[in-house]
CSV table of C-alpha atoms and ligand atoms in Angstrom, one decimal:
chain,number,residue,atom,x,y,z
A,1,UNK,CA,0.1,-0.3,-0.1
A,2,UNK,CA,2.7,2.4,1.0
A,3,UNK,CA,4.1,1.8,-2.4
A,4,UNK,CA,1.4,2.7,-4.3
A,5,UNK,CA,0.7,5.6,-1.9
A,6,UNK,CA,4.3,6.8,-2.8
A,7,UNK,CA,3.9,6.1,-6.7
A,8,UNK,CA,0.6,8.2,-6.3
A,9,UNK,CA,-1.5,5.4,-7.9
A,10,UNK,CA,-4.4,5.5,-5.1
A,11,UNK,CA,-7.0,8.2,-5.7
A,12,UNK,CA,-9.3,9.9,-2.9
A,13,UNK,CA,-12.5,11.1,-3.9
A,14,UNK,CA,-13.2,14.5,-2.8
A,15,UNK,CA,-16.5,12.7,-1.3
A,16,UNK,CA,-14.9,11.2,2.0
A,17,UNK,CA,-18.5,8.7,2.1
A,18,UNK,CA,-16.6,7.4,-1.3
A,19,UNK,CA,-14.1,4.6,-1.4
A,20,UNK,CA,-10.7,5.2,-2.5
A,21,UNK,CA,-9.5,3.9,-5.8
A,22,UNK,CA,-6.3,2.5,-7.4
A,23,UNK,CA,-5.2,4.2,-10.3
A,24,UNK,CA,-4.8,1.9,-13.5
A,25,UNK,CA,-3.1,2.9,-16.7
A,26,UNK,CA,-4.6,2.0,-20.1
A,27,UNK,CA,-1.6,-0.3,-20.8
A,28,UNK,CA,-2.6,-2.6,-17.7
A,29,UNK,CA,-5.7,-3.3,-18.4
A,30,UNK,CA,-7.0,-6.7,-19.3
A,31,UNK,CA,-10.3,-5.1,-20.9
A,32,UNK,CA,-11.1,-1.8,-22.2
A,33,UNK,CA,-14.4,-2.2,-20.6
A,34,UNK,CA,-15.6,-1.2,-17.2
A,35,UNK,CA,-16.8,-4.4,-15.4
A,36,UNK,CA,-20.8,-4.5,-14.4
A,37,UNK,CA,-22.2,-5.9,-11.7
A,38,UNK,CA,-23.5,-9.6,-11.9
A,39,UNK,CA,-26.6,-8.1,-10.1
A,40,UNK,CA,-28.2,-5.6,-12.7
A,41,UNK,CA,-30.3,-3.1,-10.4
A,42,UNK,CA,-30.4,-0.3,-13.7
A,43,UNK,CA,-32.7,-2.2,-15.6
A,44,UNK,CA,-35.9,-3.5,-16.6
A,45,UNK,CA,-38.2,-6.3,-15.4
A,46,UNK,CA,-39.9,-8.3,-18.2
A,47,UNK,CA,-43.1,-6.4,-16.8
A,48,UNK,CA,-41.4,-3.7,-18.8
A,49,UNK,CA,-40.6,-5.5,-21.9
A,50,UNK,CA,-44.3,-6.8,-22.1
A,51,UNK,CA,-45.1,-2.9,-21.8
A,52,UNK,CA,-42.7,-2.5,-24.7
A,53,UNK,CA,-43.9,-4.7,-26.9
A,54,UNK,CA,-47.5,-3.7,-26.0
A,55,UNK,CA,-46.7,0.1,-26.8
A,56,UNK,CA,-45.8,-1.5,-30.4
A,57,UNK,CA,-48.1,-3.6,-31.1
A,58,UNK,CA,-51.1,-2.7,-28.7
A,59,UNK,CA,-51.4,-6.1,-27.3
A,60,UNK,CA,-49.3,-8.7,-25.2
A,61,UNK,CA,-48.6,-11.1,-28.2
A,62,UNK,CA,-45.5,-12.3,-27.0
A,63,UNK,CA,-44.5,-13.8,-23.3
A,64,UNK,CA,-41.0,-13.5,-23.1
A,65,UNK,CA,-39.9,-10.9,-24.5
A,66,UNK,CA,-36.3,-9.1,-22.7
A,67,UNK,CA,-36.5,-5.6,-21.9
A,68,UNK,CA,-34.7,-3.4,-24.2
A,69,UNK,CA,-32.7,-1.6,-21.0
A,70,UNK,CA,-31.0,-4.9,-20.3
A,71,UNK,CA,-30.3,-5.8,-24.1
A,72,UNK,CA,-28.6,-2.2,-24.0
A,73,UNK,CA,-26.3,-2.8,-21.2
A,74,UNK,CA,-25.5,-6.2,-22.3
A,75,UNK,CA,-24.5,-4.9,-25.8
A,76,UNK,CA,-23.0,-1.6,-24.3
A,77,UNK,CA,-20.9,-4.1,-22.0
A,78,UNK,CA,-19.7,-6.5,-24.6
A,79,UNK,CA,-19.3,-4.8,-28.2
A,80,UNK,CA,-18.0,-1.7,-29.7
A,81,UNK,CA,-20.0,0.6,-31.4
A,82,UNK,CA,-19.5,-0.7,-34.8
A,83,UNK,CA,-19.8,-4.0,-34.7
A,84,UNK,CA,-22.2,-7.2,-35.7
A,85,UNK,CA,-23.8,-8.6,-33.3
A,86,UNK,CA,-26.3,-11.4,-32.8
A,87,UNK,CA,-28.8,-13.1,-31.5
A,88,UNK,CA,-29.9,-16.9,-32.4
A,89,UNK,CA,-33.0,-17.0,-30.4
A,90,UNK,CA,-35.3,-13.8,-32.0
A,91,UNK,CA,-38.1,-13.9,-30.5
A,92,UNK,CA,-39.9,-11.0,-30.5
A,93,UNK,CA,-37.3,-9.1,-32.2
A,94,UNK,CA,-36.3,-7.0,-29.0
A,95,UNK,CA,-32.9,-7.3,-29.9
A,96,UNK,CA,-32.7,-5.4,-32.9
A,97,UNK,CA,-35.0,-2.9,-31.3
A,98,UNK,CA,-32.1,-2.0,-28.8
A,99,UNK,CA,-29.2,-2.2,-31.5
A,100,UNK,CA,-31.6,0.5,-33.3
A,101,UNK,CA,-31.8,2.4,-30.5
A,102,UNK,CA,-28.3,2.5,-29.1
A,103,UNK,CA,-27.1,3.6,-32.5
A,104,UNK,CA,-29.2,6.5,-32.2
A,105,UNK,CA,-28.3,7.6,-28.9
A,106,UNK,CA,-24.4,7.2,-29.4
A,107,UNK,CA,-24.0,7.7,-32.7
A,108,UNK,CA,-23.1,4.0,-33.2
A,109,UNK,CA,-23.0,2.0,-36.4
A,110,UNK,CA,-23.9,-2.1,-34.9
A,111,UNK,CA,-25.3,-3.9,-37.1
A,112,UNK,CA,-27.4,-7.0,-36.2
A,113,UNK,CA,-28.1,-10.5,-37.4
A,114,UNK,CA,-31.4,-12.1,-35.4
A,115,UNK,CA,-32.2,-15.7,-36.5
A,116,UNK,CA,-35.7,-17.1,-35.4
A,117,UNK,CA,-37.0,-20.7,-36.7
A,118,UNK,CA,-40.2,-20.5,-38.3
A,119,UNK,CA,-42.4,-21.9,-34.8
A,120,UNK,CA,-45.6,-22.0,-34.9
A,121,UNK,CA,-47.6,-19.9,-33.0
A,122,UNK,CA,-50.8,-21.7,-30.7
A,123,UNK,CA,-53.7,-21.6,-32.9
A,124,UNK,CA,-55.4,-20.3,-29.5
A,125,UNK,CA,-53.0,-17.8,-28.8
A,126,UNK,CA,-53.4,-14.0,-29.2
A,127,UNK,CA,-50.6,-13.8,-31.7
A,128,UNK,CA,-52.5,-16.7,-33.9
A,129,UNK,CA,-55.6,-14.4,-33.8
A,130,UNK,CA,-53.9,-11.4,-34.7
A,131,UNK,CA,-52.6,-13.1,-37.8
A,132,UNK,CA,-49.4,-13.7,-36.9
A,133,UNK,CA,-48.8,-17.7,-38.0
A,134,UNK,CA,-45.6,-18.2,-36.4
A,135,UNK,CA,-43.2,-16.4,-34.4
A,136,UNK,CA,-40.9,-15.3,-36.9
A,137,UNK,CA,-43.4,-13.2,-38.2
A,138,UNK,CA,-43.9,-11.4,-34.9
A,139,UNK,CA,-40.2,-10.6,-35.1
A,140,UNK,CA,-40.3,-9.3,-38.7
A,141,UNK,CA,-43.2,-7.1,-37.6
A,142,UNK,CA,-41.6,-5.8,-34.3
A,143,UNK,CA,-38.4,-4.8,-36.3
A,144,UNK,CA,-40.6,-2.7,-39.0
A,145,UNK,CA,-42.9,-1.2,-36.0
A,146,UNK,CA,-39.8,-0.6,-33.7
A,147,UNK,CA,-37.7,1.0,-36.8
A,148,UNK,CA,-40.8,3.5,-37.9
A,149,UNK,CA,-40.8,4.5,-33.7
A,150,UNK,CA,-37.2,5.4,-33.7
A,151,UNK,CA,-37.4,7.1,-37.3
A,152,UNK,CA,-39.9,9.2,-35.5
A,153,UNK,CA,-37.9,9.9,-32.7
A,154,UNK,CA,-34.8,10.8,-34.6
A,155,UNK,CA,-36.9,13.5,-36.6
A,156,UNK,CA,-37.8,14.9,-33.4
A,157,UNK,CA,-34.1,14.9,-32.0
A,158,UNK,CA,-33.1,16.5,-34.9
A,159,UNK,CA,-35.9,19.3,-34.9
A,160,UNK,CA,-34.7,19.9,-31.4
A,161,UNK,CA,-31.1,20.2,-32.2
A,162,UNK,CA,-31.7,22.4,-34.9
A,163,UNK,CA,-33.2,24.7,-32.4
A,164,UNK,CA,-30.4,24.5,-30.0
A,165,UNK,CA,-28.2,25.4,-33.0
A,166,UNK,CA,-30.4,28.1,-33.9
A,167,UNK,CA,-30.2,29.5,-30.3
A,168,UNK,CA,-26.3,28.9,-30.4
A,169,UNK,CA,-26.3,31.1,-33.5
A,170,UNK,CA,-28.2,33.8,-31.7
A,171,UNK,CA,-25.3,34.4,-29.2
A,172,UNK,CA,-22.1,35.9,-29.4
A,173,UNK,CA,-20.0,33.9,-31.7
A,174,UNK,CA,-17.2,32.7,-29.1
A,175,UNK,CA,-14.7,29.8,-29.7
A,176,UNK,CA,-17.2,27.6,-27.4
A,177,UNK,CA,-20.6,28.5,-29.3
A,178,UNK,CA,-18.8,27.8,-32.5
A,179,UNK,CA,-17.4,24.3,-31.4
A,180,UNK,CA,-21.1,23.5,-30.0
A,181,UNK,CA,-22.7,24.4,-33.0
A,182,UNK,CA,-20.0,22.1,-35.3
A,183,UNK,CA,-21.1,19.2,-32.9
A,184,UNK,CA,-24.3,19.8,-32.8
A,185,UNK,CA,-24.5,19.7,-36.7
A,186,UNK,CA,-22.5,16.9,-36.8
A,187,UNK,CA,-24.6,14.7,-34.4
A,188,UNK,CA,-27.8,15.8,-37.2
A,189,UNK,CA,-25.4,14.2,-39.8
A,190,UNK,CA,-25.2,10.9,-37.7
A,191,UNK,CA,-28.9,10.5,-37.1
A,192,UNK,CA,-29.7,11.5,-40.9
A,193,UNK,CA,-27.3,8.6,-41.4
A,194,UNK,CA,-28.8,5.9,-39.0
A,195,UNK,CA,-29.7,3.0,-41.3
A,196,UNK,CA,-33.0,1.5,-39.5
A,197,UNK,CA,-33.7,-1.2,-42.4
A,198,UNK,CA,-33.2,-4.8,-42.5
A,199,UNK,CA,-33.6,-7.8,-44.5
A,200,UNK,CA,-35.2,-11.0,-44.7
A,201,UNK,CA,-33.5,-14.0,-45.5
A,202,UNK,CA,-34.7,-17.9,-45.0
A,203,UNK,CA,-32.8,-21.0,-45.3
A,204,UNK,CA,-34.3,-22.8,-48.2
A,205,UNK,CA,-33.3,-25.5,-50.6
A,206,UNK,CA,-30.7,-24.6,-53.6
A,207,UNK,CA,-31.8,-22.8,-56.7
A,208,UNK,CA,-29.5,-25.4,-58.8
A,209,UNK,CA,-30.5,-29.0,-58.7
A,210,UNK,CA,-27.6,-31.1,-57.5
A,211,UNK,CA,-25.4,-33.6,-59.3
A,212,UNK,CA,-26.0,-36.5,-58.1
A,213,UNK,CA,-24.1,-39.9,-58.3
A,214,UNK,CA,-26.1,-42.3,-60.4
A,215,UNK,CA,-25.3,-45.9,-59.5
A,216,UNK,CA,-25.2,-48.8,-61.8
A,217,UNK,CA,-26.1,-48.5,-65.3
A,218,UNK,CA,-29.4,-46.7,-65.3
A,219,UNK,CA,-29.4,-45.2,-68.9
A,220,UNK,CA,-32.3,-43.0,-68.2
A,221,UNK,CA,-31.2,-41.8,-64.7
A,222,UNK,CA,-27.9,-40.7,-66.8
A,223,UNK,CA,-29.6,-38.9,-69.5
A,224,UNK,CA,-31.9,-36.8,-67.0
A,225,UNK,CA,-28.8,-36.4,-65.0
A,226,UNK,CA,-27.0,-34.9,-68.7
A,227,UNK,CA,-29.6,-32.6,-68.3
A,228,UNK,CA,-28.3,-30.4,-66.0
A,229,UNK,CA,-25.2,-29.5,-68.3
A,230,UNK,CA,-28.0,-27.5,-70.0
A,231,UNK,CA,-30.0,-26.0,-67.2
A,232,UNK,CA,-29.1,-26.7,-63.7
A,233,UNK,CA,-31.4,-24.0,-62.2
A,234,UNK,CA,-34.1,-25.6,-60.4
A,235,UNK,CA,-37.8,-25.0,-61.7
A,236,UNK,CA,-38.8,-23.2,-58.1
A,237,UNK,CA,-35.5,-20.4,-58.8
A,238,UNK,CA,-36.0,-17.0,-59.0
A,239,UNK,CA,-33.5,-14.4,-59.8
A,240,UNK,CA,-33.4,-12.6,-56.4
A,241,UNK,CA,-32.8,-15.8,-55.0
A,242,UNK,CA,-30.3,-16.9,-57.2
A,243,UNK,CA,-28.2,-13.3,-56.4
A,244,UNK,CA,-28.0,-14.3,-53.3
A,245,UNK,CA,-27.3,-18.0,-53.3
A,246,UNK,CA,-24.1,-17.0,-55.7
A,247,UNK,CA,-23.6,-14.0,-53.6
A,248,UNK,CA,-22.9,-16.2,-50.5
A,249,UNK,CA,-21.5,-19.1,-52.5
A,250,UNK,CA,-18.6,-16.4,-54.1
A,251,UNK,CA,-17.8,-15.9,-50.2
A,252,UNK,CA,-19.5,-12.7,-50.2
A,253,UNK,CA,-20.7,-11.0,-47.3
A,254,UNK,CA,-24.7,-10.5,-47.1
A,255,UNK,CA,-24.6,-6.4,-46.9
A,256,UNK,CA,-22.6,-6.5,-50.4
A,257,UNK,CA,-23.9,-3.5,-52.4
A,258,UNK,CA,-26.1,-5.3,-55.0
A,259,UNK,CA,-26.6,-3.2,-58.2
A,260,UNK,CA,-29.8,-4.0,-60.7
A,261,UNK,CA,-28.4,-2.8,-63.7
A,262,UNK,CA,-30.4,-3.1,-67.2
A,263,UNK,CA,-29.8,-6.6,-68.0
A,264,UNK,CA,-27.3,-7.7,-65.2
A,265,UNK,CA,-26.1,-7.4,-61.4
A,266,UNK,CA,-23.3,-5.7,-59.8
A,267,UNK,CA,-21.7,-6.8,-56.6
A,268,UNK,CA,-20.2,-4.4,-54.7
A,269,UNK,CA,-19.0,-1.8,-57.7
A,270,UNK,CA,-16.4,-4.1,-59.5
A,271,UNK,CA,-16.2,-7.2,-57.6
A,272,UNK,CA,-18.4,-9.3,-59.3
A,273,UNK,CA,-21.1,-9.6,-62.0
A,274,UNK,CA,-24.1,-12.4,-62.1
A,275,UNK,CA,-25.6,-12.2,-65.4
A,276,UNK,CA,-28.8,-14.6,-64.6
A,277,UNK,CA,-31.2,-13.2,-67.3
A,278,UNK,CA,-29.6,-12.7,-71.0
A,279,UNK,CA,-26.4,-12.8,-72.8
A,280,UNK,CA,-25.5,-10.8,-75.9
A,281,UNK,CA,-22.3,-9.4,-77.6
A,282,UNK,CA,-23.8,-5.8,-76.3
A,283,UNK,CA,-24.3,-7.4,-72.5
A,284,UNK,CA,-20.9,-8.5,-72.7
A,285,UNK,CA,-19.1,-5.3,-74.0
A,286,UNK,CA,-21.3,-3.3,-71.2
A,287,UNK,CA,-20.4,-5.9,-68.5
A,288,UNK,CA,-16.5,-5.4,-69.6
A,289,UNK,CA,-16.5,-1.7,-69.4
A,290,UNK,CA,-17.9,-2.0,-65.8
A,291,UNK,CA,-14.2,-3.9,-65.1
A,292,UNK,CA,-15.1,-6.3,-63.2
A,293,UNK,CA,-12.9,-8.7,-61.2
A,294,UNK,CA,-15.1,-11.8,-62.0
A,295,UNK,CA,-18.2,-12.6,-63.5
A,296,UNK,CA,-20.4,-15.7,-63.1
A,297,UNK,CA,-23.1,-16.5,-65.8
A,298,UNK,CA,-25.9,-18.9,-66.7
A,299,UNK,CA,-24.3,-21.4,-69.5
A,300,UNK,CA,-27.8,-22.3,-70.9
A,301,UNK,CA,-28.0,-18.2,-71.4
A,302,UNK,CA,-25.8,-18.5,-74.4
A,303,UNK,CA,-28.5,-21.4,-75.6
A,304,UNK,CA,-25.7,-23.1,-77.8
A,305,UNK,CA,-24.4,-19.9,-79.3
A,306,UNK,CA,-21.1,-21.2,-79.2
A,307,UNK,CA,-19.5,-18.5,-81.0
A,308,UNK,CA,-21.0,-15.8,-78.6
A,309,UNK,CA,-20.0,-18.1,-75.7
A,310,UNK,CA,-15.9,-18.6,-76.9
A,311,UNK,CA,-15.6,-14.7,-78.0
A,312,UNK,CA,-17.1,-13.8,-74.3
A,313,UNK,CA,-14.3,-16.1,-73.1
A,314,UNK,CA,-11.6,-14.7,-74.9
A,315,UNK,CA,-13.0,-11.1,-74.9
A,316,UNK,CA,-13.1,-11.6,-70.7
A,317,UNK,CA,-9.6,-13.1,-71.2
A,318,UNK,CA,-8.2,-10.4,-72.5
A,319,UNK,CA,-9.7,-7.8,-70.3
A,320,UNK,CA,-8.6,-9.4,-67.4
A,321,UNK,CA,-11.8,-10.6,-66.0
A,322,UNK,CA,-12.3,-14.3,-64.1
A,323,UNK,CA,-15.0,-15.9,-65.8
A,324,UNK,CA,-17.3,-18.6,-65.1
A,325,UNK,CA,-20.4,-20.3,-66.1
A,326,UNK,CA,-22.8,-22.3,-64.1
B,401,SAM,C1,-37.5,-16.5,-24.6
B,401,SAM,S1,-37.0,-16.4,-26.8
B,401,SAM,C2,-36.4,-15.0,-27.2
B,401,SAM,C3,-37.0,-13.9,-26.6
B,401,SAM,C4,-36.2,-12.8,-27.0
B,401,SAM,N1,-35.3,-12.4,-26.3
B,401,SAM,C5,-37.3,-11.3,-26.7
B,401,SAM,O1,-36.7,-10.7,-26.3
B,401,SAM,O2,-38.2,-11.2,-27.4
B,401,SAM,C6,-36.6,-17.7,-27.4
B,401,SAM,C7,-36.7,-18.0,-28.9
B,401,SAM,O3,-35.9,-18.9,-29.4
B,401,SAM,C8,-36.5,-19.8,-30.3
B,401,SAM,N2,-35.7,-21.2,-30.2
B,401,SAM,C9,-35.7,-22.2,-29.5
B,401,SAM,N3,-35.1,-22.9,-29.2
B,401,SAM,C10,-34.5,-22.7,-30.7
B,401,SAM,C11,-33.1,-23.3,-31.2
B,401,SAM,N4,-32.9,-24.8,-31.2
B,401,SAM,N5,-32.6,-23.0,-32.2
B,401,SAM,C12,-33.3,-21.8,-32.8
B,401,SAM,N6,-34.3,-20.8,-32.1
B,401,SAM,C13,-34.7,-21.9,-31.0
B,401,SAM,C14,-37.9,-20.0,-30.0
B,401,SAM,O4,-38.7,-19.9,-31.2
B,401,SAM,C15,-38.0,-18.6,-29.2
B,401,SAM,O5,-38.7,-17.9,-30.3
C-alpha cells in the first residue's frame, strides 16, 4: 500500500463517503470496458418488456420478451459501437430494437443479425388470432414497427437540435459556441445517416439442381442427369434468390452492395457481376466496361451459341476478368 501511495497510484475521492480507488493505466487493463455488477439493478424487469411490446402492438402477443434496457446494457458491455452483433433466439425481436435504439443514442453503427425458427404460434393464442402464424412473423413485424418509431424519434431529435443550433447562432460567436454548433451539426448528420432498414433471408433449398452419383447402368437416370449440364437452374428458382445464393457461394457478405443494371447485377461495385437473365454481344461489352474482377453467368443464356460463348471467354480473358459459367 505504501508503495502505491508513494507512486501516487491511489485516488482519494473528494466525497469522503466514497471509497479510495487505485489508478490503473490503459496498458495495464485486460479489457477496455468497465466491468458491471452481476446484479443488474438499473435495467427493467420483464413487465417493462411486456409494456414495450404493447406500446408497439397494442396487445401482448409474446410472453418472453426481454427489456430493451437489459439488452442495451449487455450490448454496451460486450461490443464496440460498430460491430456486428447476433441473437440466435430472436423471439419478439427486442434485440433488433435495442441495437437500433443504441445506435441512435450514441451515434454507433452496430449491425445485427437475428435468427428465428419459423416456429408456429398456438392456434388459440392472441398472436395467431392477430394473424401471426409464426414467431418469425412477430419478430419481423416488431422490427418494422420499432424502426418506424425510431425514425419518428430521430426526426424529433433533429428538430430539437436544430432549435438548439438556432439559439446558439443568436448568441455571441465565441470559440465555444462555434464548437458546440459544429458538434450539433455532426450529431444531426449522424442521426440522418442512421439505417433502420433490414433484410429477411430464409433458409431454403438451393436454386440449382444438385449433381447426384448414378449407381449401376441406369441410362435413363443418366440422361436426366446430363440435362443438368444444359440447365442446372431449379424450377422454383427466382432471379433474386439466385443472386443471394451466388453471393454467398462466392464468399461475399450478405450486406454486399447489390446494384441492378439493365441486364445484370453488380456486386460491391467492381467485385463481381452476375449475369442471370440474358447474354448478347452488347451485354458482354457492357459488362466488360464495368471492369469487374469476376463474372458469373448462367450457361443456358448462351442458348447453344458457341461462337458468342467462345468470344465472351476470349474477351473476358483479354480484359483480365475471371469468367465462370454454371
Ligand atoms: C425466449 S425467446 C427469446 C426472446 C427474445 N430475447 C425477446 O426479447 O423477444 C426464445 C426463442 O428462441 C427460439 N428457439 C428456441 N430453441 C431454438 C433453437 N434450437 N434454435 C433456434 N431458435 C430456437 C424460439 O422460437 C423462441 O422464440
